[in-house]
C-alpha cells in the first residue's frame, strides 16, 4: 500500500472525522470513534500518525467527548477516518490548500479549513470551498466484517512500515521457523519451542509478549505488547491480537482488540472481537453456513440484515463475555456489555447490555460497571470516570 515512508510536509493539525455512517461499523463504534478501530497491527489513528509523523486528533459524536475532547485550533486538515491511506492519497491530501476539498466522485475524502467543524458536516454546507477530484480508487472501511476480511493486507503493510530500519531480537534456536526474515520480535518478548511459518505473511511479536511452548503460528500474524499465546495454540489466516490479550485454541483470521481473552480450546474464524471481551472455555464460532450460502449480518444503521460474503464469524462488541461451551452462529453480531448464556445456538443479533440471552434480561447498569471494573483489575487497569460516563450515557439512551 505504501512503498516509502511519508512524512508530514506542513504544520496543519490533522483531524480524522467520523460521519453519520459510523453506525454501520456497529458494535465497534459504540465506545470509540472509527479512528480507534484496530486494523492490522495498528489502529487507524496510529497508522496515520506513523505515516505523517505527527499527532492526529479525532472528530466524533458528542457523547464520546469525555474520552475524545473536541478539536480546537486553526488550519485544520480533516480526513475521513474510514479512509485507508495510500501514497497517492496522502500526496493529494497534503497538497490541499486552505478551503480546498478532495473528493472521489461525490464522496468527501478530506477538506482543509481554518475553523472547527461539527460532527456530521458536509462539504456542501461549507462556503467558499474549491472541490478537487481524486482520480484513483479508494478503500473505505464501511462494515465491521471488513476488519477481518482485509486484515492480511493491513498486517503486511503495517509490518513493512513499523519494522523499517529496525532490527529484530534474535530468534531462539528452540523454535522451528520458516522464512525467519519475515519474523520480527520486539524487545522483551519470549518465544520458545514454537513452530512459526512466515512464508505466506509476516509474523510480528510485540514488546514483552509471550508465545508459549508448542504454539503453531502461520503468518500473517501480529501480537502486540504484553499479549500471551497459550501452549498448543493453532493460529493462521491473518490474525491480530491487540495489547494484553490472551489467546489460544484454534484461531483463523480473527482481529482481537486490546485486553480481550480467548485463552482456551474452541474454534474461532473470520471474526472481530472488541476490547475487554472474554471467550469462555470450549466456545466455538461458526464462520460458514452448512449450505455454503451467503452470510448475512445485522446492520445497525440500516436496521436490516446485509450480506457479508461467504465467510463471517462473530462480531463481538466491547465488554461482552461468553459462558463455557457457548455456540456462536455464523455472522452473529453482539452489542457491548452483554453476557452470552444459552443452551444451543445463540440469536444472531444480541442487543447492548443483555444480561441473559435465554431470558433477554437486561444488565443492571451498576452491576455492568462493577463487572467491567473487576475485569479491568485482572489486567492492572481501572475503569475511568470518562469511560464510565460514556457507558452510562449509552445505557440511558437505550432504556
mmCIF file of C-alpha atoms in Angstrom:
data_model
loop_
_atom_site.group_PDB
_atom_site.id
_atom_site.type_symbol
_atom_site.label_atom_id
_atom_site.label_comp_id
_atom_site.label_asym_id
_atom_site.label_seq_id
_atom_site.Cartn_x
_atom_site.Cartn_y
_atom_site.Cartn_z
ATOM 1 C CA UNK A 1 0.000 0.000 0.000
ATOM 2 C CA UNK A 2 2.804 2.403 0.838
ATOM 3 C CA UNK A 3 6.252 1.685 -0.593
ATOM 4 C CA UNK A 4 8.031 4.514 1.164
ATOM 5 C CA UNK A 5 7.708 6.353 4.454
ATOM 6 C CA UNK A 6 5.775 9.583 4.042
ATOM 7 C CA UNK A 7 6.434 12.459 6.412
ATOM 8 C CA UNK A 8 4.320 15.490 7.117
ATOM 9 C CA UNK A 9 5.098 18.437 4.870
ATOM 10 C CA UNK A 10 3.068 21.025 6.767
ATOM 11 C CA UNK A 11 2.195 22.246 10.231
ATOM 12 C CA UNK A 12 -1.503 21.617 9.701
ATOM 13 C CA UNK A 13 -3.410 19.915 12.508
ATOM 14 C CA UNK A 14 -4.786 16.638 11.159
ATOM 15 C CA UNK A 15 -8.284 15.558 12.248
ATOM 16 C CA UNK A 16 -9.797 12.172 11.433
ATOM 17 C CA UNK A 17 -13.523 12.812 11.256
ATOM 18 C CA UNK A 18 -16.458 10.460 11.695
ATOM 19 C CA UNK A 19 -19.580 10.649 9.557
ATOM 20 C CA UNK A 20 -23.118 9.568 10.483
ATOM 21 C CA UNK A 21 -22.355 6.336 8.602
ATOM 22 C CA UNK A 22 -20.176 5.326 11.576
ATOM 23 C CA UNK A 23 -23.202 3.351 12.837
ATOM 24 C CA UNK A 24 -22.607 0.842 10.028
ATOM 25 C CA UNK A 25 -19.452 -0.206 11.925
ATOM 26 C CA UNK A 26 -21.523 -1.169 14.976
ATOM 27 C CA UNK A 27 -20.726 -2.594 17.515
ATOM 28 C CA UNK A 28 -17.145 -1.305 17.304
ATOM 29 C CA UNK A 29 -18.109 2.379 17.209
ATOM 30 C CA UNK A 30 -20.233 2.331 20.364
ATOM 31 C CA UNK A 31 -17.425 3.489 22.671
ATOM 32 C CA UNK A 32 -14.801 4.662 20.186
ATOM 33 C CA UNK A 33 -14.505 6.757 17.036
ATOM 34 C CA UNK A 34 -13.750 4.997 13.763
ATOM 35 C CA UNK A 35 -10.118 6.090 14.161
ATOM 36 C CA UNK A 36 -9.841 3.881 17.257
ATOM 37 C CA UNK A 37 -10.542 0.650 15.363
ATOM 38 C CA UNK A 38 -7.583 -1.720 15.130
ATOM 39 C CA UNK A 39 -6.862 -2.963 11.613
ATOM 40 C CA UNK A 40 -3.709 -4.989 11.049
ATOM 41 C CA UNK A 41 -1.081 -4.101 13.648
ATOM 42 C CA UNK A 42 -2.186 -0.501 14.226
ATOM 43 C CA UNK A 43 -5.348 1.425 14.899
ATOM 44 C CA UNK A 44 -6.454 3.730 12.100
ATOM 45 C CA UNK A 45 -5.302 6.725 14.135
ATOM 46 C CA UNK A 46 -1.900 5.170 14.877
ATOM 47 C CA UNK A 47 -1.404 4.381 11.191
ATOM 48 C CA UNK A 48 -1.941 7.990 10.129
ATOM 49 C CA UNK A 49 0.382 9.182 12.910
ATOM 50 C CA UNK A 50 3.095 6.800 11.700
ATOM 51 C CA UNK A 51 2.704 7.955 8.123
ATOM 52 C CA UNK A 52 2.521 11.669 8.831
ATOM 53 C CA UNK A 53 4.923 11.660 11.795
ATOM 54 C CA UNK A 54 2.699 13.979 13.803
ATOM 55 C CA UNK A 55 -0.148 13.705 16.334
ATOM 56 C CA UNK A 56 -3.648 13.206 14.921
ATOM 57 C CA UNK A 57 -6.934 14.338 16.502
ATOM 58 C CA UNK A 58 -10.448 12.963 16.040
ATOM 59 C CA UNK A 59 -13.891 14.452 15.442
ATOM 60 C CA UNK A 60 -16.752 12.209 16.504
ATOM 61 C CA UNK A 61 -20.159 12.276 18.193
ATOM 62 C CA UNK A 62 -20.627 14.478 21.234
ATOM 63 C CA UNK A 63 -21.432 11.630 23.642
ATOM 64 C CA UNK A 64 -17.816 10.451 23.266
ATOM 65 C CA UNK A 65 -16.424 13.872 24.226
ATOM 66 C CA UNK A 66 -15.430 12.622 27.688
ATOM 67 C CA UNK A 67 -12.991 10.206 26.022
ATOM 68 C CA UNK A 68 -12.180 12.246 22.911
ATOM 69 C CA UNK A 69 -12.196 16.011 23.590
ATOM 70 C CA UNK A 70 -13.393 18.406 20.909
ATOM 71 C CA UNK A 71 -10.889 19.698 18.373
ATOM 72 C CA UNK A 72 -9.555 23.231 18.791
ATOM 73 C CA UNK A 73 -7.226 25.445 16.804
ATOM 74 C CA UNK A 74 -6.879 26.694 13.237
ATOM 75 C CA UNK A 75 -5.604 25.412 9.883
ATOM 76 C CA UNK A 76 -7.265 22.041 10.272
ATOM 77 C CA UNK A 77 -6.962 19.233 7.765
ATOM 78 C CA UNK A 78 -9.993 16.941 8.065
ATOM 79 C CA UNK A 79 -9.699 13.375 6.716
ATOM 80 C CA UNK A 80 -12.493 10.789 6.665
ATOM 81 C CA UNK A 81 -11.464 8.267 9.352
ATOM 82 C CA UNK A 82 -12.776 5.334 7.305
ATOM 83 C CA UNK A 83 -10.297 6.076 4.534
ATOM 84 C CA UNK A 84 -7.363 3.685 4.165
ATOM 85 C CA UNK A 85 -4.164 5.601 3.256
ATOM 86 C CA UNK A 86 -2.146 5.121 0.096
ATOM 87 C CA UNK A 87 0.828 7.103 -1.183
ATOM 88 C CA UNK A 88 -1.252 8.709 -3.938
ATOM 89 C CA UNK A 89 -3.983 9.636 -1.475
ATOM 90 C CA UNK A 90 -1.620 11.120 1.100
ATOM 91 C CA UNK A 91 0.158 13.163 -1.553
ATOM 92 C CA UNK A 92 -3.184 14.517 -2.793
ATOM 93 C CA UNK A 93 -4.351 15.344 0.738
ATOM 94 C CA UNK A 94 -1.106 17.052 1.685
ATOM 95 C CA UNK A 95 -1.291 19.233 -1.417
ATOM 96 C CA UNK A 96 -4.616 20.754 -0.320
ATOM 97 C CA UNK A 97 -4.601 24.487 0.240
ATOM 98 C CA UNK A 98 -6.947 26.291 2.659
ATOM 99 C CA UNK A 99 -10.607 25.952 1.600
ATOM 100 C CA UNK A 100 -9.872 23.103 -0.790
ATOM 101 C CA UNK A 101 -11.616 19.741 -0.556
ATOM 102 C CA UNK A 102 -10.660 16.381 -2.043
ATOM 103 C CA UNK A 103 -13.493 14.192 -3.334
ATOM 104 C CA UNK A 104 -13.829 10.832 -5.041
ATOM 105 C CA UNK A 105 -16.895 11.362 -7.212
ATOM 106 C CA UNK A 106 -19.402 12.580 -4.585
ATOM 107 C CA UNK A 107 -17.541 11.146 -1.582
ATOM 108 C CA UNK A 108 -15.711 13.727 0.551
ATOM 109 C CA UNK A 109 -12.242 12.433 1.427
ATOM 110 C CA UNK A 110 -10.599 15.481 3.017
ATOM 111 C CA UNK A 111 -11.028 19.203 3.439
ATOM 112 C CA UNK A 112 -8.737 21.936 4.768
ATOM 113 C CA UNK A 113 -10.435 24.685 6.792
ATOM 114 C CA UNK A 114 -9.429 27.432 9.161
ATOM 115 C CA UNK A 115 -12.320 26.629 11.503
ATOM 116 C CA UNK A 116 -13.554 23.923 13.858
ATOM 117 C CA UNK A 117 -16.238 21.824 12.183
ATOM 118 C CA UNK A 118 -19.046 19.907 13.870
ATOM 119 C CA UNK A 119 -19.831 16.210 13.640
ATOM 120 C CA UNK A 120 -21.960 15.445 10.591
ATOM 121 C CA UNK A 121 -20.760 18.354 8.437
ATOM 122 C CA UNK A 122 -20.969 18.060 4.653
ATOM 123 C CA UNK A 123 -18.820 19.731 2.032
ATOM 124 C CA UNK A 124 -21.895 21.417 0.543
ATOM 125 C CA UNK A 125 -22.508 23.283 3.824
ATOM 126 C CA UNK A 126 -19.067 24.899 3.726
ATOM 127 C CA UNK A 127 -18.726 28.243 1.998
ATOM 128 C CA UNK A 128 -16.004 29.066 -0.494
ATOM 129 C CA UNK A 129 -14.721 25.515 -0.930
ATOM 130 C CA UNK A 130 -12.899 24.549 -4.097
ATOM 131 C CA UNK A 131 -13.505 20.880 -4.920
ATOM 132 C CA UNK A 132 -10.743 18.706 -6.380
ATOM 133 C CA UNK A 133 -11.349 15.194 -7.683
ATOM 134 C CA UNK A 134 -9.177 12.238 -6.670
ATOM 135 C CA UNK A 135 -8.910 10.068 -9.804
ATOM 136 C CA UNK A 136 -7.704 6.815 -8.211
ATOM 137 C CA UNK A 137 -9.552 4.039 -6.394
ATOM 138 C CA UNK A 138 -10.182 4.431 -2.660
ATOM 139 C CA UNK A 139 -10.748 1.986 0.171
ATOM 140 C CA UNK A 140 -13.284 2.975 2.832
ATOM 141 C CA UNK A 141 -13.975 0.850 5.907
ATOM 142 C CA UNK A 142 -17.762 0.688 5.730
ATOM 143 C CA UNK A 143 -18.748 -2.529 7.549
ATOM 144 C CA UNK A 144 -17.317 -4.370 10.585
ATOM 145 C CA UNK A 145 -16.684 -7.669 8.764
ATOM 146 C CA UNK A 146 -14.203 -5.833 6.511
ATOM 147 C CA UNK A 147 -11.872 -5.502 9.522
ATOM 148 C CA UNK A 148 -11.049 -9.222 9.354
ATOM 149 C CA UNK A 149 -11.643 -9.534 5.611
ATOM 150 C CA UNK A 150 -8.863 -7.025 4.842
ATOM 151 C CA UNK A 151 -6.605 -7.912 7.750
ATOM 152 C CA UNK A 152 -3.977 -9.728 5.685
ATOM 153 C CA UNK A 153 -3.138 -6.628 3.678
ATOM 154 C CA UNK A 154 -3.218 -4.407 6.761
ATOM 155 C CA UNK A 155 -0.733 -6.630 8.616
ATOM 156 C CA UNK A 156 1.630 -6.785 5.639
ATOM 157 C CA UNK A 157 1.574 -3.013 5.112
ATOM 158 C CA UNK A 158 1.949 -2.175 8.820
ATOM 159 C CA UNK A 159 4.736 -4.728 9.298
ATOM 160 C CA UNK A 160 6.758 -3.212 6.471
ATOM 161 C CA UNK A 161 6.274 0.297 7.813
ATOM 162 C CA UNK A 162 6.914 -0.156 11.545
ATOM 163 C CA UNK A 163 9.901 -2.503 11.165
ATOM 164 C CA UNK A 164 11.685 -0.380 8.538
ATOM 165 C CA UNK A 165 15.218 0.403 9.684
ATOM 166 C CA UNK A 166 14.860 -1.663 12.865
ATOM 167 C CA UNK A 167 16.415 -4.970 13.905
ATOM 168 C CA UNK A 168 14.512 -7.880 15.369
ATOM 169 C CA UNK A 169 15.556 -9.557 18.592
ATOM 170 C CA UNK A 170 17.306 -12.893 17.905
ATOM 171 C CA UNK A 171 15.041 -15.904 17.324
ATOM 172 C CA UNK A 172 15.747 -18.638 19.861
ATOM 173 C CA UNK A 173 17.160 -21.874 18.432
ATOM 174 C CA UNK A 174 14.424 -23.823 20.264
ATOM 175 C CA UNK A 175 11.920 -22.601 17.631
ATOM 176 C CA UNK A 176 11.305 -24.083 14.196
ATOM 177 C CA UNK A 177 10.985 -21.166 11.771
ATOM 178 C CA UNK A 178 10.251 -20.912 8.061
ATOM 179 C CA UNK A 179 11.176 -17.582 6.410
ATOM 180 C CA UNK A 180 12.802 -16.061 9.515
ATOM 181 C CA UNK A 181 13.441 -12.836 7.578
ATOM 182 C CA UNK A 182 9.683 -12.185 7.873
ATOM 183 C CA UNK A 183 9.634 -12.605 11.662
ATOM 184 C CA UNK A 184 10.127 -9.552 13.880
ATOM 185 C CA UNK A 185 10.439 -9.913 17.655
ATOM 186 C CA UNK A 186 10.369 -6.775 19.798
ATOM 187 C CA UNK A 187 12.394 -6.223 22.963
ATOM 188 C CA UNK A 188 11.365 -8.287 25.985
ATOM 189 C CA UNK A 189 9.309 -10.838 24.044
ATOM 190 C CA UNK A 190 9.792 -14.531 24.868
ATOM 191 C CA UNK A 191 9.269 -17.160 22.153
ATOM 192 C CA UNK A 192 10.428 -20.726 22.832
ATOM 193 C CA UNK A 193 9.662 -24.130 21.301
ATOM 194 C CA UNK A 194 7.158 -22.762 18.770
ATOM 195 C CA UNK A 195 6.640 -23.505 15.076
ATOM 196 C CA UNK A 196 6.423 -20.300 13.018
ATOM 197 C CA UNK A 197 5.810 -20.224 9.264
ATOM 198 C CA UNK A 198 6.192 -16.709 7.892
ATOM 199 C CA UNK A 199 6.414 -17.696 4.233
ATOM 200 C CA UNK A 200 2.821 -16.618 3.480
ATOM 201 C CA UNK A 201 2.988 -13.416 5.507
ATOM 202 C CA UNK A 202 4.963 -11.680 8.255
ATOM 203 C CA UNK A 203 4.845 -12.504 11.967
ATOM 204 C CA UNK A 204 5.124 -9.574 14.401
ATOM 205 C CA UNK A 205 5.663 -10.269 18.110
ATOM 206 C CA UNK A 206 5.289 -7.195 20.305
ATOM 207 C CA UNK A 207 7.209 -5.977 23.337
ATOM 208 C CA UNK A 208 7.132 -8.089 26.494
ATOM 209 C CA UNK A 209 4.795 -10.621 24.900
ATOM 210 C CA UNK A 210 4.922 -14.390 25.368
ATOM 211 C CA UNK A 211 4.495 -17.277 22.930
ATOM 212 C CA UNK A 212 4.253 -20.469 24.982
ATOM 213 C CA UNK A 213 5.690 -23.832 24.011
ATOM 214 C CA UNK A 214 4.057 -25.913 21.310
ATOM 215 C CA UNK A 215 2.312 -22.991 19.602
ATOM 216 C CA UNK A 216 1.767 -23.287 15.846
ATOM 217 C CA UNK A 217 1.697 -19.911 14.091
ATOM 218 C CA UNK A 218 1.294 -19.241 10.386
ATOM 219 C CA UNK A 219 1.545 -15.654 9.156
ATOM 220 C CA UNK A 220 0.327 -13.079 8.608
ATOM 221 C CA UNK A 221 0.097 -12.735 12.388
ATOM 222 C CA UNK A 222 0.573 -9.872 14.827
ATOM 223 C CA UNK A 223 0.526 -9.858 18.606
ATOM 224 C CA UNK A 224 1.020 -6.612 20.476
ATOM 225 C CA UNK A 225 2.608 -5.616 23.753
ATOM 226 C CA UNK A 226 2.187 -7.981 26.743
ATOM 227 C CA UNK A 227 -0.024 -10.412 24.809
ATOM 228 C CA UNK A 228 0.173 -14.151 25.537
ATOM 229 C CA UNK A 229 -0.298 -17.067 23.128
ATOM 230 C CA UNK A 230 -1.137 -20.168 25.166
ATOM 231 C CA UNK A 231 0.502 -23.594 24.804
ATOM 232 C CA UNK A 232 -0.574 -25.666 21.810
ATOM 233 C CA UNK A 233 -2.346 -22.812 20.038
ATOM 234 C CA UNK A 234 -3.072 -23.095 16.315
ATOM 235 C CA UNK A 235 -3.152 -19.670 14.705
ATOM 236 C CA UNK A 236 -3.383 -18.895 10.995
ATOM 237 C CA UNK A 237 -5.163 -16.792 8.404
ATOM 238 C CA UNK A 238 -4.199 -13.160 9.123
ATOM 239 C CA UNK A 239 -4.850 -12.881 12.853
ATOM 240 C CA UNK A 240 -4.213 -9.869 15.101
ATOM 241 C CA UNK A 241 -4.133 -9.906 18.902
ATOM 242 C CA UNK A 242 -4.102 -6.424 20.427
ATOM 243 C CA UNK A 243 -2.375 -5.266 23.602
ATOM 244 C CA UNK A 244 -2.547 -7.514 26.689
ATOM 245 C CA UNK A 245 -4.681 -10.188 25.074
ATOM 246 C CA UNK A 246 -4.521 -13.891 25.942
ATOM 247 C CA UNK A 247 -5.339 -16.214 23.062
ATOM 248 C CA UNK A 248 -5.346 -19.956 22.477
ATOM 249 C CA UNK A 249 -7.119 -22.842 20.773
ATOM 250 C CA UNK A 250 -7.723 -22.739 17.008
ATOM 251 C CA UNK A 251 -7.908 -19.224 15.595
ATOM 252 C CA UNK A 252 -8.205 -18.285 11.923
ATOM 253 C CA UNK A 253 -8.379 -14.744 10.518
ATOM 254 C CA UNK A 254 -9.537 -13.023 13.714
ATOM 255 C CA UNK A 255 -8.906 -9.473 14.951
ATOM 256 C CA UNK A 256 -8.853 -9.092 18.733
ATOM 257 C CA UNK A 257 -8.932 -5.543 20.064
ATOM 258 C CA UNK A 258 -6.923 -4.802 23.243
ATOM 259 C CA UNK A 259 -7.357 -6.636 26.572
ATOM 260 C CA UNK A 260 -9.535 -9.478 25.280
ATOM 261 C CA UNK A 261 -9.192 -13.196 26.005
ATOM 262 C CA UNK A 262 -9.771 -16.415 24.129
ATOM 263 C CA UNK A 263 -7.460 -18.490 26.246
ATOM 264 C CA UNK A 264 -8.867 -21.984 25.775
ATOM 265 C CA UNK A 265 -9.773 -24.584 23.167
ATOM 266 C CA UNK A 266 -12.557 -23.954 20.675
ATOM 267 C CA UNK A 267 -12.607 -22.701 17.091
ATOM 268 C CA UNK A 268 -12.980 -19.079 16.052
ATOM 269 C CA UNK A 269 -12.682 -17.860 12.469
ATOM 270 C CA UNK A 270 -13.266 -14.733 10.350
ATOM 271 C CA UNK A 271 -14.283 -12.776 13.435
ATOM 272 C CA UNK A 272 -13.726 -9.430 15.163
ATOM 273 C CA UNK A 273 -13.624 -9.242 18.962
ATOM 274 C CA UNK A 274 -13.847 -5.887 20.748
ATOM 275 C CA UNK A 275 -11.959 -4.752 23.850
ATOM 276 C CA UNK A 276 -12.293 -6.438 27.246
ATOM 277 C CA UNK A 277 -14.149 -9.460 25.904
ATOM 278 C CA UNK A 278 -13.746 -12.927 27.424
ATOM 279 C CA UNK A 279 -14.456 -16.102 25.462
ATOM 280 C CA UNK A 280 -15.344 -18.956 27.821
ATOM 281 C CA UNK A 281 -13.587 -22.330 27.543
ATOM 282 C CA UNK A 282 -14.931 -24.518 24.742
ATOM 283 C CA UNK A 283 -16.720 -21.656 22.967
ATOM 284 C CA UNK A 284 -16.805 -22.184 19.201
ATOM 285 C CA UNK A 285 -17.863 -19.859 16.428
ATOM 286 C CA UNK A 286 -19.262 -20.903 13.074
ATOM 287 C CA UNK A 287 -17.896 -18.902 10.158
ATOM 288 C CA UNK A 288 -19.607 -20.657 7.233
ATOM 289 C CA UNK A 289 -23.168 -21.864 6.713
ATOM 290 C CA UNK A 290 -23.900 -25.549 6.214
ATOM 291 C CA UNK A 291 -25.429 -24.572 2.883
ATOM 292 C CA UNK A 292 -22.225 -22.703 1.912
ATOM 293 C CA UNK A 293 -24.532 -19.791 1.119
ATOM 294 C CA UNK A 294 -24.071 -16.078 1.727
ATOM 295 C CA UNK A 295 -23.777 -14.999 5.353
ATOM 296 C CA UNK A 296 -25.997 -12.144 6.491
ATOM 297 C CA UNK A 297 -25.207 -9.901 9.466
ATOM 298 C CA UNK A 298 -27.236 -7.278 11.297
ATOM 299 C CA UNK A 299 -26.523 -3.678 10.231
ATOM 300 C CA UNK A 300 -27.428 -1.215 12.965
ATOM 301 C CA UNK A 301 -27.633 1.838 10.702
ATOM 302 C CA UNK A 302 -29.831 0.243 8.051
ATOM 303 C CA UNK A 303 -31.805 -1.748 10.656
ATOM 304 C CA UNK A 304 -31.701 -4.794 8.435
ATOM 305 C CA UNK A 305 -29.629 -7.860 7.546
ATOM 306 C CA UNK A 306 -26.925 -7.324 4.936
ATOM 307 C CA UNK A 307 -24.649 -9.718 3.056
ATOM 308 C CA UNK A 308 -21.146 -10.230 4.481
ATOM 309 C CA UNK A 309 -19.834 -12.739 1.934
ATOM 310 C CA UNK A 310 -19.327 -16.486 2.125
ATOM 311 C CA UNK A 311 -17.492 -16.498 5.474
ATOM 312 C CA UNK A 312 -18.122 -14.411 8.564
ATOM 313 C CA UNK A 313 -17.815 -15.336 12.217
ATOM 314 C CA UNK A 314 -18.861 -13.379 15.301
ATOM 315 C CA UNK A 315 -18.672 -9.566 15.503
ATOM 316 C CA UNK A 316 -18.495 -9.035 19.267
ATOM 317 C CA UNK A 317 -18.874 -5.675 20.984
ATOM 318 C CA UNK A 318 -16.682 -4.466 23.838
ATOM 319 C CA UNK A 319 -17.099 -5.857 27.374
ATOM 320 C CA UNK A 320 -19.044 -8.913 26.170
ATOM 321 C CA UNK A 321 -18.423 -12.394 27.574
ATOM 322 C CA UNK A 322 -19.474 -15.947 26.699
ATOM 323 C CA UNK A 323 -20.183 -18.823 29.064
ATOM 324 C CA UNK A 324 -18.217 -22.064 28.700
ATOM 325 C CA UNK A 325 -19.125 -24.232 25.693
ATOM 326 C CA UNK A 326 -21.075 -21.431 24.029
ATOM 327 C CA UNK A 327 -22.056 -21.987 20.380
ATOM 328 C CA UNK A 328 -21.956 -18.833 18.245
ATOM 329 C CA UNK A 329 -23.873 -18.797 14.984
ATOM 330 C CA UNK A 330 -22.457 -17.774 11.624
ATOM 331 C CA UNK A 331 -22.419 -13.976 11.384
ATOM 332 C CA UNK A 332 -23.529 -13.315 14.960
ATOM 333 C CA UNK A 333 -23.480 -9.629 15.994
ATOM 334 C CA UNK A 334 -23.385 -8.833 19.708
ATOM 335 C CA UNK A 335 -23.642 -5.422 21.279
ATOM 336 C CA UNK A 336 -21.478 -4.109 24.098
ATOM 337 C CA UNK A 337 -21.666 -5.199 27.749
ATOM 338 C CA UNK A 338 -23.513 -8.464 27.146
ATOM 339 C CA UNK A 339 -23.371 -11.820 28.905
ATOM 340 C CA UNK A 340 -23.924 -14.675 26.446
ATOM 341 C CA UNK A 341 -25.625 -17.615 28.158
ATOM 342 C CA UNK A 342 -27.886 -20.113 26.404
ATOM 343 C CA UNK A 343 -28.250 -23.796 25.588
ATOM 344 C CA UNK A 344 -27.733 -24.379 21.855
ATOM 345 C CA UNK A 345 -27.029 -21.618 19.345
ATOM 346 C CA UNK A 346 -27.397 -18.004 20.400
ATOM 347 C CA UNK A 347 -29.513 -15.478 18.470
ATOM 348 C CA UNK A 348 -27.692 -13.891 15.530
ATOM 349 C CA UNK A 349 -28.240 -10.399 16.908
ATOM 350 C CA UNK A 350 -27.832 -9.609 20.609
ATOM 351 C CA UNK A 351 -28.543 -6.099 21.857
ATOM 352 C CA UNK A 352 -26.297 -3.955 24.052
ATOM 353 C CA UNK A 353 -26.488 -4.644 27.786
ATOM 354 C CA UNK A 354 -28.059 -8.098 27.510
ATOM 355 C CA UNK A 355 -27.525 -9.993 30.771
ATOM 356 C CA UNK A 356 -29.064 -13.342 29.782
ATOM 357 C CA UNK A 357 -29.681 -14.296 26.166
ATOM 358 C CA UNK A 358 -32.157 -17.018 27.200
ATOM 359 C CA UNK A 359 -34.452 -14.680 29.142
ATOM 360 C CA UNK A 360 -33.485 -11.420 27.352
ATOM 361 C CA UNK A 361 -32.973 -9.939 30.814
ATOM 362 C CA UNK A 362 -31.159 -6.597 30.748
ATOM 363 C CA UNK A 363 -27.886 -5.977 32.562
ATOM 364 C CA UNK A 364 -28.346 -3.733 35.602
ATOM 365 C CA UNK A 365 -26.120 -0.725 34.965
ATOM 366 C CA UNK A 366 -24.474 -0.708 38.385
ATOM 367 C CA UNK A 367 -23.619 -4.408 38.053
ATOM 368 C CA UNK A 368 -22.347 -3.944 34.490
ATOM 369 C CA UNK A 369 -19.963 -1.198 35.612
ATOM 370 C CA UNK A 370 -18.822 -3.223 38.638
ATOM 371 C CA UNK A 371 -18.125 -6.283 36.457
ATOM 372 C CA UNK A 372 -16.218 -4.188 33.924
ATOM 373 C CA UNK A 373 -14.109 -2.810 36.756
ATOM 374 C CA UNK A 374 -13.400 -6.332 38.032
ATOM 375 C CA UNK A 375 -12.189 -7.489 34.609
ATOM 376 C CA UNK A 376 -10.001 -4.418 34.249
ATOM 377 C CA UNK A 377 -8.360 -5.053 37.606
ATOM 378 C CA UNK A 378 -7.302 -8.513 36.387
ATOM 379 C CA UNK A 379 -5.030 -6.726 33.889
ATOM 380 C CA UNK A 380 -3.922 -3.954 36.250
ATOM 381 C CA UNK A 381 -6.241 -1.389 34.664
ATOM 382 C CA UNK A 382 -9.020 0.736 36.126
ATOM 383 C CA UNK A 383 -12.400 1.864 34.849
ATOM 384 C CA UNK A 384 -12.013 5.606 34.308
ATOM 385 C CA UNK A 385 -14.718 8.114 35.140
ATOM 386 C CA UNK A 386 -14.750 9.162 31.487
ATOM 387 C CA UNK A 387 -15.402 5.645 30.160
ATOM 388 C CA UNK A 388 -17.959 5.000 32.908
ATOM 389 C CA UNK A 389 -19.748 8.193 31.848
ATOM 390 C CA UNK A 390 -19.877 7.100 28.192
ATOM 391 C CA UNK A 391 -21.232 3.640 29.096
ATOM 392 C CA UNK A 392 -23.831 5.204 31.410
ATOM 393 C CA UNK A 393 -24.914 7.588 28.668
ATOM 394 C CA UNK A 394 -25.336 4.721 26.179
ATOM 395 C CA UNK A 395 -27.307 2.722 28.744
ATOM 396 C CA UNK A 396 -29.651 5.643 29.425
ATOM 397 C CA UNK A 397 -30.310 6.220 25.723
ATOM 398 C CA UNK A 398 -31.286 2.581 25.258
ATOM 399 C CA UNK A 399 -33.571 2.349 28.296
#
